[in-house]
Coordinates of N, CA and C and ligand atoms in Angstrom, one line a residue:
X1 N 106.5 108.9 75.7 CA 106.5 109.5 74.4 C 105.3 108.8 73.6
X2 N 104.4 109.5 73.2 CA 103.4 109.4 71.9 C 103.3 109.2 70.6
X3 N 103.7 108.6 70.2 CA 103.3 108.7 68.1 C 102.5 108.4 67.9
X4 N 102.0 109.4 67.0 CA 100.6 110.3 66.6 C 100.9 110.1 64.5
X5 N 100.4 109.7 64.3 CA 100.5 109.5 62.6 C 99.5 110.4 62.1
X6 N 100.1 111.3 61.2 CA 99.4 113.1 61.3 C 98.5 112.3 59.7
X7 N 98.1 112.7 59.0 CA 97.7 111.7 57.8 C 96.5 112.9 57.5
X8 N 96.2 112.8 56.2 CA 95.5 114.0 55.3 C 94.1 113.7 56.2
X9 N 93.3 113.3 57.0 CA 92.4 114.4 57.6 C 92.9 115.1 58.9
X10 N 93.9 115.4 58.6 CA 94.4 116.5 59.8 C 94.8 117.8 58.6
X11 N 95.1 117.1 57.3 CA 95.7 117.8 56.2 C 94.5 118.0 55.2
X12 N 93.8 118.6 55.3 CA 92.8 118.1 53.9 C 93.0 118.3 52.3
X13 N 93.9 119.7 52.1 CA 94.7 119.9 51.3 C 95.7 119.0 50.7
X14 N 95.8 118.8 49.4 CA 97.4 118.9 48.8 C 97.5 117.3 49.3
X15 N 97.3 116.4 49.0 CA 97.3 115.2 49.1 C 98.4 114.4 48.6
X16 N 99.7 113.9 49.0 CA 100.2 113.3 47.8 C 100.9 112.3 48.0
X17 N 99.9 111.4 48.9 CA 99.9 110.3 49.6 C 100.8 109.6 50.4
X18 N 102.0 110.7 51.1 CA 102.8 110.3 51.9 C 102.1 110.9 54.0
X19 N 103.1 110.3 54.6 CA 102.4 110.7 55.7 C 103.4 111.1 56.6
X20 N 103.9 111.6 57.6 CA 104.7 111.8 58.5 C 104.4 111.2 60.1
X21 N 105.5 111.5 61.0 CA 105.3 110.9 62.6 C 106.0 112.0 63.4
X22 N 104.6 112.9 64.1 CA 104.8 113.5 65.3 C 105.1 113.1 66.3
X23 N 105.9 113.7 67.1 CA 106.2 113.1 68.4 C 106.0 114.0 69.4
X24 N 104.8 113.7 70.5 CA 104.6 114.5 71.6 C 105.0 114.2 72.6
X25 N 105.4 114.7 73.5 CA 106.2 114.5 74.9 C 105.0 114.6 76.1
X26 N 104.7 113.5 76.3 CA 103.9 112.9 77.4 C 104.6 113.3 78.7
X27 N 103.7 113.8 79.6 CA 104.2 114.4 80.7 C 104.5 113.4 82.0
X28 N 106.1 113.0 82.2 CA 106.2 111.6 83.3 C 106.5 112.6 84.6
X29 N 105.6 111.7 85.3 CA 105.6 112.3 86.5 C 106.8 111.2 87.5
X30 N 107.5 112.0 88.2 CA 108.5 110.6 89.2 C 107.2 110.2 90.5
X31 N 107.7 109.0 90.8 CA 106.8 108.4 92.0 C 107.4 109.3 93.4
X32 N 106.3 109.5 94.1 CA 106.3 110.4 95.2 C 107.3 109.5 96.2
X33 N 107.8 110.4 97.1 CA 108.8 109.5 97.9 C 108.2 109.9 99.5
X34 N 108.7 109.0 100.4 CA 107.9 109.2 101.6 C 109.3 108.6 102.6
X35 N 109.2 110.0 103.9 CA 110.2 110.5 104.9 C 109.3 108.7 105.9
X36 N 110.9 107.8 106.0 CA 110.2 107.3 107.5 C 111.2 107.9 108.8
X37 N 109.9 108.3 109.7 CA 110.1 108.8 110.8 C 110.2 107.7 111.8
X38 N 111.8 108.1 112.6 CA 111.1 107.4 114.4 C 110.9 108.2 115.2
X39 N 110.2 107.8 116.3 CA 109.4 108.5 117.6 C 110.1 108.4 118.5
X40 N 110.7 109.2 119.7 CA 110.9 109.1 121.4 C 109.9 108.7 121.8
X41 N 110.3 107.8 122.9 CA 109.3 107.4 124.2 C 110.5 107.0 125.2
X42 N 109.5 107.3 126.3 CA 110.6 107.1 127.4 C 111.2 105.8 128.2
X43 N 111.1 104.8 127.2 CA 111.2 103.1 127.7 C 112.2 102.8 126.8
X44 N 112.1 102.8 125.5 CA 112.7 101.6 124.5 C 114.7 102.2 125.0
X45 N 115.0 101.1 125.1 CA 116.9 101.6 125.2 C 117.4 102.0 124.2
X46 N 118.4 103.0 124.5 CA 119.0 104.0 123.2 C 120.3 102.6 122.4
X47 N 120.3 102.0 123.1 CA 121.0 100.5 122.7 C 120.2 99.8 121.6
X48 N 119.2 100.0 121.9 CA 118.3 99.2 121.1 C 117.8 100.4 119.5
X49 N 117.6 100.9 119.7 CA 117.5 101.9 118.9 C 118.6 102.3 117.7
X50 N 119.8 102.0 118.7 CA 121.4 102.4 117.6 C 121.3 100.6 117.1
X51 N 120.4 99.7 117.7 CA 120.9 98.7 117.1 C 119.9 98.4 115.4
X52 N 118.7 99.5 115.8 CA 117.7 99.3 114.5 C 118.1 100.5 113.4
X53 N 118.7 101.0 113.6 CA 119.4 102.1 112.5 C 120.4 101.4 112.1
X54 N 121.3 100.6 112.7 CA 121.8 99.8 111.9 C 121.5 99.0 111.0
X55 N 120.6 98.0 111.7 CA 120.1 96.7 111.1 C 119.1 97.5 109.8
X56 N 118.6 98.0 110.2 CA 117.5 98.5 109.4 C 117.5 99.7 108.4
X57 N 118.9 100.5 108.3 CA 118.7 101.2 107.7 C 120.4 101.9 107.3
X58 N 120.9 100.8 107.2 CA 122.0 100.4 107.0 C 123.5 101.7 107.4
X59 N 123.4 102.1 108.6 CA 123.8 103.4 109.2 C 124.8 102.8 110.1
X60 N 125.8 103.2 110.1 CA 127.0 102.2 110.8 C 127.3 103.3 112.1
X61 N 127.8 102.6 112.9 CA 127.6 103.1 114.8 C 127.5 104.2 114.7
X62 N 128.4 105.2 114.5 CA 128.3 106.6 114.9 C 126.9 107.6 114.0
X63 N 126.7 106.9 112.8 CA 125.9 107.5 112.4 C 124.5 107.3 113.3
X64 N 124.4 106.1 113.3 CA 123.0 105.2 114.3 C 123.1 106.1 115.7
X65 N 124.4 106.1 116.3 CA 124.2 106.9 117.8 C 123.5 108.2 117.5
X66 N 124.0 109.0 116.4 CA 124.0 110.5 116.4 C 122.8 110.6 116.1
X67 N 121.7 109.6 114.9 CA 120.3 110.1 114.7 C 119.5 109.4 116.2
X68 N 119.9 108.5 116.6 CA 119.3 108.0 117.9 C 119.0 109.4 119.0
X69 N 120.4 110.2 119.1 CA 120.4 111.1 120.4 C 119.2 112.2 120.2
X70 N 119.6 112.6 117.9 CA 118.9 113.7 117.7 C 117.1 112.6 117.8
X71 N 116.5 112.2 117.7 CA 115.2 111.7 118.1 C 115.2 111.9 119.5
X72 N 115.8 110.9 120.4 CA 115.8 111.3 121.9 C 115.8 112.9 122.5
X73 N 116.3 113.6 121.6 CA 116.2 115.0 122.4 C 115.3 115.9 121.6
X74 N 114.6 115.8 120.1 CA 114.1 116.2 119.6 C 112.8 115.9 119.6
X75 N 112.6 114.6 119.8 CA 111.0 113.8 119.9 C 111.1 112.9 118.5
X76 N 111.6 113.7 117.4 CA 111.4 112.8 116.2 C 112.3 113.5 115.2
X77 N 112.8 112.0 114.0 CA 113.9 112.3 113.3 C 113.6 111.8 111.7
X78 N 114.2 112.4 110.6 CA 113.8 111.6 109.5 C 115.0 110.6 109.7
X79 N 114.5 109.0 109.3 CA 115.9 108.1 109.3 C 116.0 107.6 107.9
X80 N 115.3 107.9 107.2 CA 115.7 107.6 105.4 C 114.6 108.0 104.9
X81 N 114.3 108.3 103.4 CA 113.6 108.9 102.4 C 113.9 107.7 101.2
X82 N 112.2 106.9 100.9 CA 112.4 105.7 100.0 C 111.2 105.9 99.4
X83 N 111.1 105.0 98.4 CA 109.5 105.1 97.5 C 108.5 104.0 98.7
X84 N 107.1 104.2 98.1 CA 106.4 104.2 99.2 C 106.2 102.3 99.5
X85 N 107.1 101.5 98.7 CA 106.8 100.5 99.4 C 107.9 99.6 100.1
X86 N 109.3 101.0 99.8 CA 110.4 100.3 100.7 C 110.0 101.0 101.5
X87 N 109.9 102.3 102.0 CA 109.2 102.7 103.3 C 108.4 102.0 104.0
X88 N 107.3 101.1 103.8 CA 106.4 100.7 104.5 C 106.9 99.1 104.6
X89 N 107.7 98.7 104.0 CA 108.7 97.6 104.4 C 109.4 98.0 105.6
X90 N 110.2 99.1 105.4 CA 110.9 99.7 106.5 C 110.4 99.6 107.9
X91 N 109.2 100.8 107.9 CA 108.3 100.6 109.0 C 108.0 99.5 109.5
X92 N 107.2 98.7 108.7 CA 107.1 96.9 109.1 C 108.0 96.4 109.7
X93 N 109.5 96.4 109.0 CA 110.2 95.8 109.8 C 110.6 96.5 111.4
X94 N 110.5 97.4 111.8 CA 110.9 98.1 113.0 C 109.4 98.0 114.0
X95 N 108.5 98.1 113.0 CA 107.6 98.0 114.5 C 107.3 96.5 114.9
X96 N 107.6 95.0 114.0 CA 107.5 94.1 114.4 C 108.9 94.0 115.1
X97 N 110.0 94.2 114.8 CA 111.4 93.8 115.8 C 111.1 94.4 116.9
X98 N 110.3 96.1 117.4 CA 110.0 96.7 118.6 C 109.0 95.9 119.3
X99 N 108.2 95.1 118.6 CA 107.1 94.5 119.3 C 107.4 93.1 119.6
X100 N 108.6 92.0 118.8 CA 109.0 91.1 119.3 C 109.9 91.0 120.7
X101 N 110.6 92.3 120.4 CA 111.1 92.5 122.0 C 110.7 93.5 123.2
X102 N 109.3 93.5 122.7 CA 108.5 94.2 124.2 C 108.7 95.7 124.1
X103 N 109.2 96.7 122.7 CA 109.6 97.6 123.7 C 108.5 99.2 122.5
X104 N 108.2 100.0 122.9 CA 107.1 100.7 122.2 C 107.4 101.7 121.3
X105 N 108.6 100.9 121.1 CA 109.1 102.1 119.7 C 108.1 102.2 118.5
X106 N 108.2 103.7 118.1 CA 107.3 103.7 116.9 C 107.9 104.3 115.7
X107 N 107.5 103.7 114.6 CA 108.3 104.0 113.2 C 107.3 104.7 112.6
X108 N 106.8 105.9 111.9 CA 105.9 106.0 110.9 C 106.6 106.3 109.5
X109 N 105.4 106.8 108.6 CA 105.7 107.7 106.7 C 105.1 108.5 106.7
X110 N 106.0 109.4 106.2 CA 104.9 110.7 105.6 C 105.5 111.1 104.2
X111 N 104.4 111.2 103.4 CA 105.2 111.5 102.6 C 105.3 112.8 102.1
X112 N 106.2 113.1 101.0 CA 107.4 114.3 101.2 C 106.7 114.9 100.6
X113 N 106.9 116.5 100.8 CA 106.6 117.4 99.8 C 107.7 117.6 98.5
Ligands
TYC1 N1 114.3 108.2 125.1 C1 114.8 106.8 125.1 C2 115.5 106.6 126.4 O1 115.9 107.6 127.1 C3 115.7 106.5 124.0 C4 115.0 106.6 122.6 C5 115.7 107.2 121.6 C6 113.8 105.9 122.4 C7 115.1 107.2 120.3 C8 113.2 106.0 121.2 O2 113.3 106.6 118.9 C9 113.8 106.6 120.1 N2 115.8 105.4 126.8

């Protein structure tokens, strides 16, 4: 919100030395949010995978198995929708746990329409 103090050169007329407060409504935009994606590949274990939906994205067994299968048979899944720098925390965190244990899982963001 804006206040704008209207005051006699907006008024040039009729002068009688008081003044008033406009209030304009500044236009707030919300911060863009961004889908992180995981990838299928045909190595990383589906073990390992229900165990990073858990850890990572706080999704308790059956939820973690069910987006695990729909990636595995799909190619690719949204596994949470965050603003753009818990998303790329997110990501961060799953491609370094994939990469500390050897295996070629891939996390990306995209962000949403
Ligand atoms: N396709 C893998 C397998 O058959 C399992 C897998 C699921 C890998 C999801 C990655 O994001 C993934 N072992």
């Amino acid at each position: 919100m804006l206040l704008r103090q209207v005051t006699m050169s907006d008024k040039p007329d009729g002068d009688d030395g008081t003044s008033i407060l406009v209030q304009t409504r500044t236009r707030t935009k919300r911060p863009p949010l961004y889908k992180v994606l995981l990838l299928n590949d045909d190595y990383t274990p589906m073990e390992f995978v229900v165990h990073v939906l858990e850890r990572f994205f706080g999704m308790t067994h059956a939820q973690a198995f069910e987006i695990m299968l729909t990636v595995h048979k799909k190619g690719v899944a949204v596994v949470g929708v965050f603003s753009h720098e818990i998303a790329e925390t997110k990501v961060g965190q799953v491609m370094d746990f994939a990469r500390r244990h050897q295996h070629p899982l891939q996390c990306t963001m995209e962000k949403e329409d």
